[in-house]
Tab-separated table of C-alpha atoms and ligand atoms in Angstrom:
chain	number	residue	atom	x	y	z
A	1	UNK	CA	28.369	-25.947	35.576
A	2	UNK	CA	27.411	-29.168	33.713
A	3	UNK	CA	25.942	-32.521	34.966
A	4	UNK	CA	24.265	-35.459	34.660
A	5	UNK	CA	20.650	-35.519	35.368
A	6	UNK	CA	17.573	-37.949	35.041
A	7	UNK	CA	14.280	-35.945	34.391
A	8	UNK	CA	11.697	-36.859	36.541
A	9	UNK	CA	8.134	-35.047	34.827
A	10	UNK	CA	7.540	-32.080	32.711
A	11	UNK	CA	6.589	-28.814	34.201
A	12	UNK	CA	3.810	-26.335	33.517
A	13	UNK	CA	5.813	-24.852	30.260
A	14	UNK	CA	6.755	-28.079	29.095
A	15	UNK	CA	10.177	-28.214	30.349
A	16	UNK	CA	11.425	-31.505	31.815
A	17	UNK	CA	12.237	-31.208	35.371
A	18	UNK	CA	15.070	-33.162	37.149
A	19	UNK	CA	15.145	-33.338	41.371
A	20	UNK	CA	18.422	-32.654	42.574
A	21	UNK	CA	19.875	-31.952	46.154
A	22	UNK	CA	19.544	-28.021	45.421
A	23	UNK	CA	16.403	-28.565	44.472
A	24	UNK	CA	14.058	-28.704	41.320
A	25	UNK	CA	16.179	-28.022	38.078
A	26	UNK	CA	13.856	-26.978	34.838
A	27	UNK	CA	15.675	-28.396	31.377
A	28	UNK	CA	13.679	-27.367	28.141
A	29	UNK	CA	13.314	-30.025	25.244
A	30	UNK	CA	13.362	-32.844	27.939
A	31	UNK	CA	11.055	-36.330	28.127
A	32	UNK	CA	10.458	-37.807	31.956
A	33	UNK	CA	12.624	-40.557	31.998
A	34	UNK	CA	15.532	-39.319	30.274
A	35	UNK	CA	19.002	-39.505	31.424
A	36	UNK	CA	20.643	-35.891	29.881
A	37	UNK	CA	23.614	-33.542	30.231
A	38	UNK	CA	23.129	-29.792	30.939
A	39	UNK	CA	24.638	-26.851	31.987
A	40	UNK	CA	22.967	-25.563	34.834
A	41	UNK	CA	22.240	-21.897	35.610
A	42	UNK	CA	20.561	-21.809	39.466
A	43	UNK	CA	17.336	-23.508	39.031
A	44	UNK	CA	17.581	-23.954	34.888
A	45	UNK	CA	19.449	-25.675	32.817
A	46	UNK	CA	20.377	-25.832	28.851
A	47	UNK	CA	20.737	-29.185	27.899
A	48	UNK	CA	23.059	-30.667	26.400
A	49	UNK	CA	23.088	-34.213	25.166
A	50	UNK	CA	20.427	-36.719	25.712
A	51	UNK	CA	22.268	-39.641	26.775
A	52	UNK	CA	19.082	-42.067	27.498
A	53	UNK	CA	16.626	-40.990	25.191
A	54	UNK	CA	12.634	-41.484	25.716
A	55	UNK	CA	10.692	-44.123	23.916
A	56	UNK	CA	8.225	-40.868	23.685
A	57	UNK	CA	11.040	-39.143	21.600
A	58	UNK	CA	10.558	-37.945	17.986
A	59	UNK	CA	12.846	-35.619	15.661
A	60	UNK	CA	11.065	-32.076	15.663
A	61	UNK	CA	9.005	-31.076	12.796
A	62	UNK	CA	11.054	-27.833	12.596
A	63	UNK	CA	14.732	-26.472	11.859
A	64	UNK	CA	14.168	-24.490	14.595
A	65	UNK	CA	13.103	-25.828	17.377
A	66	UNK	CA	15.333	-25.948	20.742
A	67	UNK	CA	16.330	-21.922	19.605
A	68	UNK	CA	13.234	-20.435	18.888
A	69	UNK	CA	10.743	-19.705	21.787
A	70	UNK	CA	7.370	-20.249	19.925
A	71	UNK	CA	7.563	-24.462	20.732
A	72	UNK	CA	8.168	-26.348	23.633
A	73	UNK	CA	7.060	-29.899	22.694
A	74	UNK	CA	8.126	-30.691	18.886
A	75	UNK	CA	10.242	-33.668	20.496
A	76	UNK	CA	7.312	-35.924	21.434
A	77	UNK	CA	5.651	-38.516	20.204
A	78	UNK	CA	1.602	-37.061	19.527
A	79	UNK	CA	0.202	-39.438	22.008
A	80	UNK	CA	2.301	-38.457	24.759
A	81	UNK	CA	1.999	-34.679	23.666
A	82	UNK	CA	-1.731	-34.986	23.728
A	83	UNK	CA	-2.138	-36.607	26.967
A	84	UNK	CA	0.408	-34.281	28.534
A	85	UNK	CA	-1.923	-31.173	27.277
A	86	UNK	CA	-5.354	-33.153	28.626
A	87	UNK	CA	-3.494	-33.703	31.583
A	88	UNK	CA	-2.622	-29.834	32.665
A	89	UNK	CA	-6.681	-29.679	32.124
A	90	UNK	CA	-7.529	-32.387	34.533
A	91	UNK	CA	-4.666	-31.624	37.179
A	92	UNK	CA	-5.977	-28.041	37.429
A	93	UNK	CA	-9.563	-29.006	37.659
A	94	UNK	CA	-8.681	-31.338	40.776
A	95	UNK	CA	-6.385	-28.417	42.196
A	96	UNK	CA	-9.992	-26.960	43.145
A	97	UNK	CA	-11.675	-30.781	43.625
A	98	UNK	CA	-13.146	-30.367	40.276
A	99	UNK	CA	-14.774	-33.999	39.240
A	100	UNK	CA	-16.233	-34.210	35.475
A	101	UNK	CA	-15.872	-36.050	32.647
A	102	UNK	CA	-12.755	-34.164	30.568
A	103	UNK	CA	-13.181	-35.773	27.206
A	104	UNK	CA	-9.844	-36.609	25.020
A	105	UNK	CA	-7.916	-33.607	23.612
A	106	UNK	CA	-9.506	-32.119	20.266
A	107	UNK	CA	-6.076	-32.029	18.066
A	108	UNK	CA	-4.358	-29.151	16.137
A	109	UNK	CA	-3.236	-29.756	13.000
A	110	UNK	CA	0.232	-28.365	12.138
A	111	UNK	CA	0.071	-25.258	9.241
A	112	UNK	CA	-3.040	-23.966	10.626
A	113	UNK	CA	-2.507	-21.223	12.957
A	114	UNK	CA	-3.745	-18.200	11.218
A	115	UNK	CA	-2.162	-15.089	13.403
A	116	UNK	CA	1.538	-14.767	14.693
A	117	UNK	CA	3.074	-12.023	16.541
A	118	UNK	CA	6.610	-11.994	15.091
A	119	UNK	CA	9.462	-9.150	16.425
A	120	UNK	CA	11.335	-7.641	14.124
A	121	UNK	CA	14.666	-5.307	14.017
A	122	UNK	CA	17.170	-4.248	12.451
A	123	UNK	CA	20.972	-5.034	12.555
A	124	UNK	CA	24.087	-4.170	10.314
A	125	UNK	CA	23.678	-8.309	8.764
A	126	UNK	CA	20.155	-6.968	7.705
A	127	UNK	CA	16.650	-7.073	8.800
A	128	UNK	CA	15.773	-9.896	11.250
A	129	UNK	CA	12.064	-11.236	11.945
A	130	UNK	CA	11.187	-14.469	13.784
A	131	UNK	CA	10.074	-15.456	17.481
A	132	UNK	CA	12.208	-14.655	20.138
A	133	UNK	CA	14.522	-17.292	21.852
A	134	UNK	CA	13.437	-19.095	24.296
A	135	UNK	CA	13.461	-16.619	28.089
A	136	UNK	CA	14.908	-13.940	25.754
A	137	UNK	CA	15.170	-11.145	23.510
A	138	UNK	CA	17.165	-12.093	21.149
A	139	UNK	CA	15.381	-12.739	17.635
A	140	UNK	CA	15.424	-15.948	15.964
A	141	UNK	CA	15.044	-15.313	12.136
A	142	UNK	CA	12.596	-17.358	11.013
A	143	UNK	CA	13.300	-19.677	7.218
A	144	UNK	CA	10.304	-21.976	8.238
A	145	UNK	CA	7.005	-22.384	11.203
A	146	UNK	CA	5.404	-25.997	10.554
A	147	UNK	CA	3.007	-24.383	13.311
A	148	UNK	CA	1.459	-21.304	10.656
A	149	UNK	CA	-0.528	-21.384	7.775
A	150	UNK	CA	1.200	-21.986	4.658
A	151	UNK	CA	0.489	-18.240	3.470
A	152	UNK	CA	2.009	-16.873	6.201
A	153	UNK	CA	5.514	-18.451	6.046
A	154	UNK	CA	5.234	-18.028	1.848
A	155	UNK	CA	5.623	-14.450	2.941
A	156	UNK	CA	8.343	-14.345	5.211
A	157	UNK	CA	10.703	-12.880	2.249
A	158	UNK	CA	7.965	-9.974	2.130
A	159	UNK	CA	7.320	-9.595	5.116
A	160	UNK	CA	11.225	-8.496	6.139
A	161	UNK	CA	10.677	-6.119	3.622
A	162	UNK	CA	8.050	-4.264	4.537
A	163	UNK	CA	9.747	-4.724	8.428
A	164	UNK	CA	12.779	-2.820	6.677
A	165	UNK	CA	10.566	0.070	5.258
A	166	UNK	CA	8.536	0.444	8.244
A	167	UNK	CA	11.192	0.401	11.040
A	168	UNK	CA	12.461	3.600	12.275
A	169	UNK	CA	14.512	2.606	14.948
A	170	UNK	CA	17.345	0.701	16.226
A	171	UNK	CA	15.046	-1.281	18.519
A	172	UNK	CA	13.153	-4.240	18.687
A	173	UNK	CA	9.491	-3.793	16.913
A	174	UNK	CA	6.401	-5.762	16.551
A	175	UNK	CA	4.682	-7.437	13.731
A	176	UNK	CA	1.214	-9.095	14.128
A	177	UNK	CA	-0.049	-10.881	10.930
A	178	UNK	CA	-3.366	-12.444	10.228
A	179	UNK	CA	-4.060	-14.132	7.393
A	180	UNK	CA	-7.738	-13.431	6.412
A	181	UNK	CA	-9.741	-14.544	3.224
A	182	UNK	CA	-8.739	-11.410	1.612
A	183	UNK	CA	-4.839	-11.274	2.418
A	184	UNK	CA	-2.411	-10.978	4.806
A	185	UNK	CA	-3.820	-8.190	7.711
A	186	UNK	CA	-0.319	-6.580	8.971
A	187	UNK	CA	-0.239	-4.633	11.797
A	188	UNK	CA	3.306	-3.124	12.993
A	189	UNK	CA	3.653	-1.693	16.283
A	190	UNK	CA	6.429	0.639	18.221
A	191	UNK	CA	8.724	0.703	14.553
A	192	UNK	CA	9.051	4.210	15.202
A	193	UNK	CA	7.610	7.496	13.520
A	194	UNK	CA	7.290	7.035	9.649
A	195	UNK	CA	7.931	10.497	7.720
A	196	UNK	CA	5.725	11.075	4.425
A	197	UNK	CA	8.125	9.281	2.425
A	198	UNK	CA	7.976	6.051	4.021
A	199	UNK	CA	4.304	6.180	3.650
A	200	UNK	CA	4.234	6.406	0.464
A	201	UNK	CA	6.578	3.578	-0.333
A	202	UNK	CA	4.545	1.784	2.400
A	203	UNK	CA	1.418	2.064	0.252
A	204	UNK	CA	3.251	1.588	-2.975
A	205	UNK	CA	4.608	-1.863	-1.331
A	206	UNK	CA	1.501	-3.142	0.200
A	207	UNK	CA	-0.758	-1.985	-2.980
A	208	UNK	CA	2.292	-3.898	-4.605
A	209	UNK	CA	1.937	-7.302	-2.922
A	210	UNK	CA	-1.659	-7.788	-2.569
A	211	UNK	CA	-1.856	-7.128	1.393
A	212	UNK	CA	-5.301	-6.244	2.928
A	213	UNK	CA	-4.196	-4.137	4.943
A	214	UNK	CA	-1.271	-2.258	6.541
A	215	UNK	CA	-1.537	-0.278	10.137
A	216	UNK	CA	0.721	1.381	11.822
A	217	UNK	CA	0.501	1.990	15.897
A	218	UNK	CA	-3.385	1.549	15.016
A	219	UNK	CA	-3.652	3.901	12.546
A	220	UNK	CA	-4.711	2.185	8.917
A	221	UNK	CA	-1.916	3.012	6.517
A	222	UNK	CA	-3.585	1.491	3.774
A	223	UNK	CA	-6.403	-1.047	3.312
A	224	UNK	CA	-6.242	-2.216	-0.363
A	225	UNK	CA	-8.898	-4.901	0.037
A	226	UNK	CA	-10.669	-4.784	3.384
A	227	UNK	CA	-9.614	-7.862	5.658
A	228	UNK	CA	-12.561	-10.378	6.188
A	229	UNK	CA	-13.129	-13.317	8.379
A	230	UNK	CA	-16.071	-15.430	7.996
A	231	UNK	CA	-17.926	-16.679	11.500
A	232	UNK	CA	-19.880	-18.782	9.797
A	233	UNK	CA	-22.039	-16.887	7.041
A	234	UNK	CA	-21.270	-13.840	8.351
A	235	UNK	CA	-18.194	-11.502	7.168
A	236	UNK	CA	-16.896	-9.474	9.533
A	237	UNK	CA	-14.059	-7.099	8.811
A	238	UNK	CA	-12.073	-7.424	12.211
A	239	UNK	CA	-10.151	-3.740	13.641
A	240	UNK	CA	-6.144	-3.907	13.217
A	241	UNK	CA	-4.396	-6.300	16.023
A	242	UNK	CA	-7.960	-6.980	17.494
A	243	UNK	CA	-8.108	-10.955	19.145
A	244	UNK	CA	-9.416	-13.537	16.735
A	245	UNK	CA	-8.610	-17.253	17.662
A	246	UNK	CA	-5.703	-18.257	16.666
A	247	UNK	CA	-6.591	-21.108	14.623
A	248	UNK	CA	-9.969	-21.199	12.156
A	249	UNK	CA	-10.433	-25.211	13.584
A	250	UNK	CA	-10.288	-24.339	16.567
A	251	UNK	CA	-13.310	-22.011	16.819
A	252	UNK	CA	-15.170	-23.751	14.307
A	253	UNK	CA	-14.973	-26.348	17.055
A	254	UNK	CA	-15.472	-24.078	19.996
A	255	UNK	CA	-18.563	-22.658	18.222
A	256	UNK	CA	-19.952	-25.876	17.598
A	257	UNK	CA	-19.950	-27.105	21.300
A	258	UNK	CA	-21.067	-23.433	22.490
A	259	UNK	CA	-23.581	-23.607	19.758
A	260	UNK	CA	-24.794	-27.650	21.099
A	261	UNK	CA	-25.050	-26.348	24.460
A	262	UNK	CA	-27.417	-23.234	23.993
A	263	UNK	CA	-29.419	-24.921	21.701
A	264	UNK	CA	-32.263	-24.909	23.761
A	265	UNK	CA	-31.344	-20.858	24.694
A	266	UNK	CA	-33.170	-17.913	23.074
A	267	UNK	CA	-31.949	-14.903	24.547
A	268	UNK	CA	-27.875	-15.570	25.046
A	269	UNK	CA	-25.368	-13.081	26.816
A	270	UNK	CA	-22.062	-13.792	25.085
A	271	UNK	CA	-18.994	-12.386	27.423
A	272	UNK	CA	-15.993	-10.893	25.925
A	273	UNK	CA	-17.122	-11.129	22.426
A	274	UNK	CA	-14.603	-9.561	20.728
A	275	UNK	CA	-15.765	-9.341	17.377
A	276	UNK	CA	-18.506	-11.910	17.739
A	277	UNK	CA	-16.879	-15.446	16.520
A	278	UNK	CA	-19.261	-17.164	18.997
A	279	UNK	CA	-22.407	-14.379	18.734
A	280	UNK	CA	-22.718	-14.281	15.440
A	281	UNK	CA	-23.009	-17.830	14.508
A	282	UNK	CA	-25.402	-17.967	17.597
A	283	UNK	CA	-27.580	-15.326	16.120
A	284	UNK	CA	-28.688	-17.823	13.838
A	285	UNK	CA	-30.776	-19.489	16.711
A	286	UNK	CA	-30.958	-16.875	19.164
A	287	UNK	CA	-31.140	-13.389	20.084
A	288	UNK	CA	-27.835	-12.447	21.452
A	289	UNK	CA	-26.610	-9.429	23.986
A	290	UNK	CA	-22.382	-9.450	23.178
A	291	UNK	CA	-20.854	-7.620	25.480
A	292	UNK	CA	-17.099	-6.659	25.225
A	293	UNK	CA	-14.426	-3.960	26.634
A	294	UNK	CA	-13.018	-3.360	23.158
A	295	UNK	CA	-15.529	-0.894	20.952
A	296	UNK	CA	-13.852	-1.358	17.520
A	297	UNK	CA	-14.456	-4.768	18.191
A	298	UNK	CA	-17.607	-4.322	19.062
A	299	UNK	CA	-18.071	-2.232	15.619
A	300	UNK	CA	-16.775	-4.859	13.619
A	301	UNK	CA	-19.156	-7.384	15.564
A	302	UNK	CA	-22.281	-4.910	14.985
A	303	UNK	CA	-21.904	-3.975	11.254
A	304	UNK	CA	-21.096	-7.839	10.463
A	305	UNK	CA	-24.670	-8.040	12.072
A	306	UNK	CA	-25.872	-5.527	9.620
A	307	UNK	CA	-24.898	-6.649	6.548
A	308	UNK	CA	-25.924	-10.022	7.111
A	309	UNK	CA	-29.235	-11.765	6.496
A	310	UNK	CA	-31.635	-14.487	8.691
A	311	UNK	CA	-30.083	-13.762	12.178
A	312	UNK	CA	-32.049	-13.150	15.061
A	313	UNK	CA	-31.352	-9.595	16.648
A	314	UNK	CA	-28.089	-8.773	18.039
A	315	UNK	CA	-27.154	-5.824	20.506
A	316	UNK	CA	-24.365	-4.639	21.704
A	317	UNK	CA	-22.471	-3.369	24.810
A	318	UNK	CA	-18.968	-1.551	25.467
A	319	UNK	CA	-18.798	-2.519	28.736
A	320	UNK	CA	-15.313	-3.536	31.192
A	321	UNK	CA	-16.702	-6.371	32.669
A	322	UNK	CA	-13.869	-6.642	35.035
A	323	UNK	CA	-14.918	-3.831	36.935
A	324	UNK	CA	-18.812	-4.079	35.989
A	325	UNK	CA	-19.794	-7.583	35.629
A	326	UNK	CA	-23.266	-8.241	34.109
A	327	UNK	CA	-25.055	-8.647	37.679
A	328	UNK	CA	-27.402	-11.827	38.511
A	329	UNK	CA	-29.958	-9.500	37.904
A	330	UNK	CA	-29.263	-8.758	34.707
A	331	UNK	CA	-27.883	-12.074	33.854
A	332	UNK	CA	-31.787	-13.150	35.015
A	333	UNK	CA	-32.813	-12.108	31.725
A	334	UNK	CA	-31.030	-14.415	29.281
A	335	UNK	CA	-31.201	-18.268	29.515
A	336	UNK	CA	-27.622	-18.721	27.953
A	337	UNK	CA	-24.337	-17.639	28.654
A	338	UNK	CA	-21.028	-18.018	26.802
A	339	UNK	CA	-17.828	-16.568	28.886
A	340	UNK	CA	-14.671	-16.311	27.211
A	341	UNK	CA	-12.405	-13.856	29.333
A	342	UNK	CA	-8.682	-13.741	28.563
A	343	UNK	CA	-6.129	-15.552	30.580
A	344	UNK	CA	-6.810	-13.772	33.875
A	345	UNK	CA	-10.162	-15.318	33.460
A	346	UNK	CA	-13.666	-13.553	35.037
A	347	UNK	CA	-13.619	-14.124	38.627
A	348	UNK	CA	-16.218	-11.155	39.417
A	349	UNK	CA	-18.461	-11.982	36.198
A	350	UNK	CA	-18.431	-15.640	37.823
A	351	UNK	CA	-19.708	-15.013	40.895
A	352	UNK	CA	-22.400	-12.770	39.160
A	353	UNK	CA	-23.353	-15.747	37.219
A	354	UNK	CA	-23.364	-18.326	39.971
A	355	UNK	CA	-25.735	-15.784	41.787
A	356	UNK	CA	-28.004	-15.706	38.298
A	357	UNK	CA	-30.391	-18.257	37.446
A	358	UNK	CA	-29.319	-18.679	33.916
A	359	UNK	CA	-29.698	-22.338	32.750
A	360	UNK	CA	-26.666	-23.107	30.884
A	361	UNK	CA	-23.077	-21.657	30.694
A	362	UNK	CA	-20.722	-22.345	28.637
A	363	UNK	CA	-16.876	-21.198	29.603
A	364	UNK	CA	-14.410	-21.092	27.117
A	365	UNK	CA	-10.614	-20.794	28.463
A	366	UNK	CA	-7.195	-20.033	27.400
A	367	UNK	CA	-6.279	-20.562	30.819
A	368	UNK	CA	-7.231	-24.130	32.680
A	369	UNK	CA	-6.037	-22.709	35.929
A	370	UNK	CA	-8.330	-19.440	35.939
A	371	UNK	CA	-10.754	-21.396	34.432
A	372	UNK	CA	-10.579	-24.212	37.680
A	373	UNK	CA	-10.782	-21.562	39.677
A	374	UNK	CA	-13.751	-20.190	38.083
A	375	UNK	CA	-15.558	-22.830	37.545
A	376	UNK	CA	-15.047	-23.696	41.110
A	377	UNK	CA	-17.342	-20.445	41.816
A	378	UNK	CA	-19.868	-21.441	39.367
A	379	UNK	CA	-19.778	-25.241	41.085
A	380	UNK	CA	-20.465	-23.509	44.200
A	381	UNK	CA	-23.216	-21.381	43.129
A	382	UNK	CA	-25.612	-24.453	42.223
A	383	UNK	CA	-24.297	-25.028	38.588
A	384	UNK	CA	-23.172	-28.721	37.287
A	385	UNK	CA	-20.453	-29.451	35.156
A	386	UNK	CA	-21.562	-31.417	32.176
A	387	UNK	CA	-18.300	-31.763	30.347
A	388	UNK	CA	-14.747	-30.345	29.925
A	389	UNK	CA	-13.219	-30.546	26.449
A	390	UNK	CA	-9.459	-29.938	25.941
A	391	UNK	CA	-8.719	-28.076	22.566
A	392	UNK	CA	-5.217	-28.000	21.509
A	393	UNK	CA	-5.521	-24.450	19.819
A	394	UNK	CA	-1.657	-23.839	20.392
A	395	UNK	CA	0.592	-26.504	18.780
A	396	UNK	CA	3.544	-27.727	20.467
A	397	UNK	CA	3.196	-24.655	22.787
A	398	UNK	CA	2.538	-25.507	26.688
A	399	UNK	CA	-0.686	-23.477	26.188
A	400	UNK	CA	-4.334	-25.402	25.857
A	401	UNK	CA	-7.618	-23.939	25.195
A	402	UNK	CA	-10.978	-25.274	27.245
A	403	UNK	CA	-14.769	-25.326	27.138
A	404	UNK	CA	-16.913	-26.252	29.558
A	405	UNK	CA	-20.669	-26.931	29.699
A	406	UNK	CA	-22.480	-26.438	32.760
A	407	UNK	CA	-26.463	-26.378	33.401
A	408	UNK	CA	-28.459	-24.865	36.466
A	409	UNK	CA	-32.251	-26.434	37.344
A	410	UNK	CA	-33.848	-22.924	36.849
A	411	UNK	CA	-35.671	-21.928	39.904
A	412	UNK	CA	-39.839	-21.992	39.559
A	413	UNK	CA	-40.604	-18.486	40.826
B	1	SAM	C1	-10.195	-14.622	24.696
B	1	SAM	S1	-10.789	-13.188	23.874
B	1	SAM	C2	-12.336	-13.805	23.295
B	1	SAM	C3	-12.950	-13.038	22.178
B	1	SAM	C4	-14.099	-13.723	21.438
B	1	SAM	N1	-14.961	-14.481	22.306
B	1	SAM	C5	-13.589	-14.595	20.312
B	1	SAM	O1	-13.807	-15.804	20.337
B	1	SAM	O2	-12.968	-14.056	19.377
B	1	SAM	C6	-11.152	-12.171	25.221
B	1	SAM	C7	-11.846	-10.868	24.883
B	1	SAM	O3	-12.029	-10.162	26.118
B	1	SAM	C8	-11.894	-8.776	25.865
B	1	SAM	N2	-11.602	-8.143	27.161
B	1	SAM	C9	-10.428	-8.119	27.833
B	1	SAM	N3	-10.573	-7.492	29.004
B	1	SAM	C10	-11.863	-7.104	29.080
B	1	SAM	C11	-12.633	-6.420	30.061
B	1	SAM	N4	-12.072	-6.007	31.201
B	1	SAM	N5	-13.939	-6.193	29.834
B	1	SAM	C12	-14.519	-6.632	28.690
B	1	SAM	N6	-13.843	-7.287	27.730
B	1	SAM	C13	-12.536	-7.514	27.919
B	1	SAM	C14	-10.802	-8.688	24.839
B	1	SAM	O4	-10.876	-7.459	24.131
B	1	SAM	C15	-11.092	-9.920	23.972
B	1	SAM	O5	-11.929	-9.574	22.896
């Protein structure tokens, strides 16, 4: 059923929201203000025609935008779309009567974002690979992403390809690329069970066109040149699909006000590691304990340890710090801490660490509402909250990365 309808704010995922007499009606690719038409669907609504458009309105940087569900927020003006993103920061933060100072958002730059998880399958028009539309699972084939690095979408044409050689099955398959200063890092997931000649015309492709590396469901198909990220000085040659921050300016930035905060630390405990973006440039400074759930992570982290040069030791420790947090106790023994869970954040770990009487923490979030709430523990445990900073690590996505700094007096014993 269409209407008329006059959006009122924008909602947690970016979509505009309109009140109406059956209640609160979510319309994506909507600007508060805005006068639009839409066909509703219970409590959603596709729009469309903007009839009253927002001063805060811009043309989207993308062909695709409105169908495919990587962006939210192409349609508005920077300004807007940067205060919007500090804003879900600060509103979270006061959910659990956070004050500090939440500085503005650091900015993303479009053609930057250096891993995207892309689905893939195949139909009798061909092989399709994009995002999937928005609240669905239909694919969106992809001819452009103003949001990924330039090498990335220059390989769109190959990557389809090597989707079309790889896939084994009439369903829906995944596709994670990273691009890495050695070549694209591909790693395909649920395409189905390759026979022996696949393989080889899997090898013979990526060999072909200059990939680093090819995996299959985890296993390493073929590696032609060994996939390397640089934390700093250090190389490290990251395990297929393993979590590496999605954009390079982003954790150079991250790093940087991690690395500013510990300064004074010698012995750091870095949380959830993975492989070592934040302990490894550390390690120039400090001795550092990383401690993560994922051991080929962990691997990658150790040997990028050992073939480097003027770092400070580093351990490591496999360790699921959900259900075994590093206790107070423990904690006791380092005078730094950097905590970078994933979204569900580190609730336990938290209240570890606001037992501990380690003298500065730094949290680093995907998440600002598990990060509130987490915080909120830390608050409670004796900690103060130096400074919050915003980093828009996901472009035009509702999603928004966070650090915060925090400091305890340490205890004369
Ligand atoms: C947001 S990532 C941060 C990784 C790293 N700090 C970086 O900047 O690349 C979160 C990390 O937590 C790890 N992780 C997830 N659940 C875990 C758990 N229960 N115990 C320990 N590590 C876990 C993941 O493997 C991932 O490496």
């Amino acid at each position: 059923m269409s209407g008329r309808f006059v959006i009122d704010r924008l909602g947690a995922q970016g979509d505009g929201i309109a009140r109406t007499e059956g209640g609160e009606l979510f319309i994506p690719f909507t600007l508060p203000g805005e006068e639009v038409t839409a066909a509703r669907a219970k409590d959603r609504a596709d729009l469309i025609a903007v009839l009253a458009p927002s001063p805060e309105r811009v043309d989207a940087a993308c062909r695709h935008f409105g169908t495919c569900g990587g962006c939210a927020l192409q349609h508005m003006r920077d300004e807007a779309y940067r205060a919007w993103k500090r804003e879900r920061v600060v509103q979270a933060l006061r959910g659990r009567k956070i004050e500090a100072e939440i500085t503005p958002l650091v900015a993303c730059e479009p053609g930057t974002r250096r891993r995207a998880a892309f689905t893939a399958r195949r139909t009798e028009a061909g092989m399709l690979l994009g995002f999937n539309r928005h609240l669905s699972s239909e694919i969106v084939p992809l001819e452009e992403c103003p949001v990924l690095l330039p090498q990335i979408v220059a390989a769109f044409g190959l990557l389809r390809a090597l989707a079309g050689l790889v896939c084994a099955t009439p369903k829906p398959f995944h596709m994670a690329v990273t691009a890495t200063a050695s070549g694209l890092d591909v790693a395909v997931r649920e395409a189905g069970r390759i026979d022996d000649r696949q393989r080889r015309g899997l090898i013979d492709f990526a060999v072909r066109e200059g990939l680093a590396r090819l995996s299959v469901d985890g296993e390493v198909v073929v590696e032609p040149r060994q996939p390397v990220v640089m934390f700093g000085d250090v190389a490290v040659m990251p395990p297929p699909g393993t979590f590496l921050q999605a954009t390079e300016a982003a954790e150079v930035a991250m790093a940087g006000l991690v690395a500013g905060h510990l300064s004074r630390a010698r012995r750091v405990a870095d949380l959830f590691s993975g492989c070592g973006s934040f302990a490894l440039r550390l390690a120039s400074k400090a001795e550092v304990h990383a401690v993560e759930g994922e051991g080929a992570a962990l691997a990658a982290l150790d040997r990028g340890f050992r073939f480097a040069s003027g770092l400070k030791r580093v351990t490591v420790e496999k360790r699921d710090l959900f259900r075994r947090p590093l206790t107070a106790r423990e904690l006791d023994a380092f005078d730094g801490v950097v905590l970078d869970p994933p979204r569900a954040g580190a609730e336990d770990q938290s209240k570890q660490i606001a037992r501990s009487q380690v003298p500065f923490v730094a949290a680093v979030s995907c998440n600002p509402v598990t990060l509130a709430r987490d915080l909120r523990i830390l608050l409670d445990g004796g900690y103060t909250l130096n400074r919050v900073i915003p980093i828009d690590q996901f472009l035009w996505s509702p999603h928004v990365e966070a650090v915060a700094l925090l400091e305890k007096p340490r205890r004369r014993r």
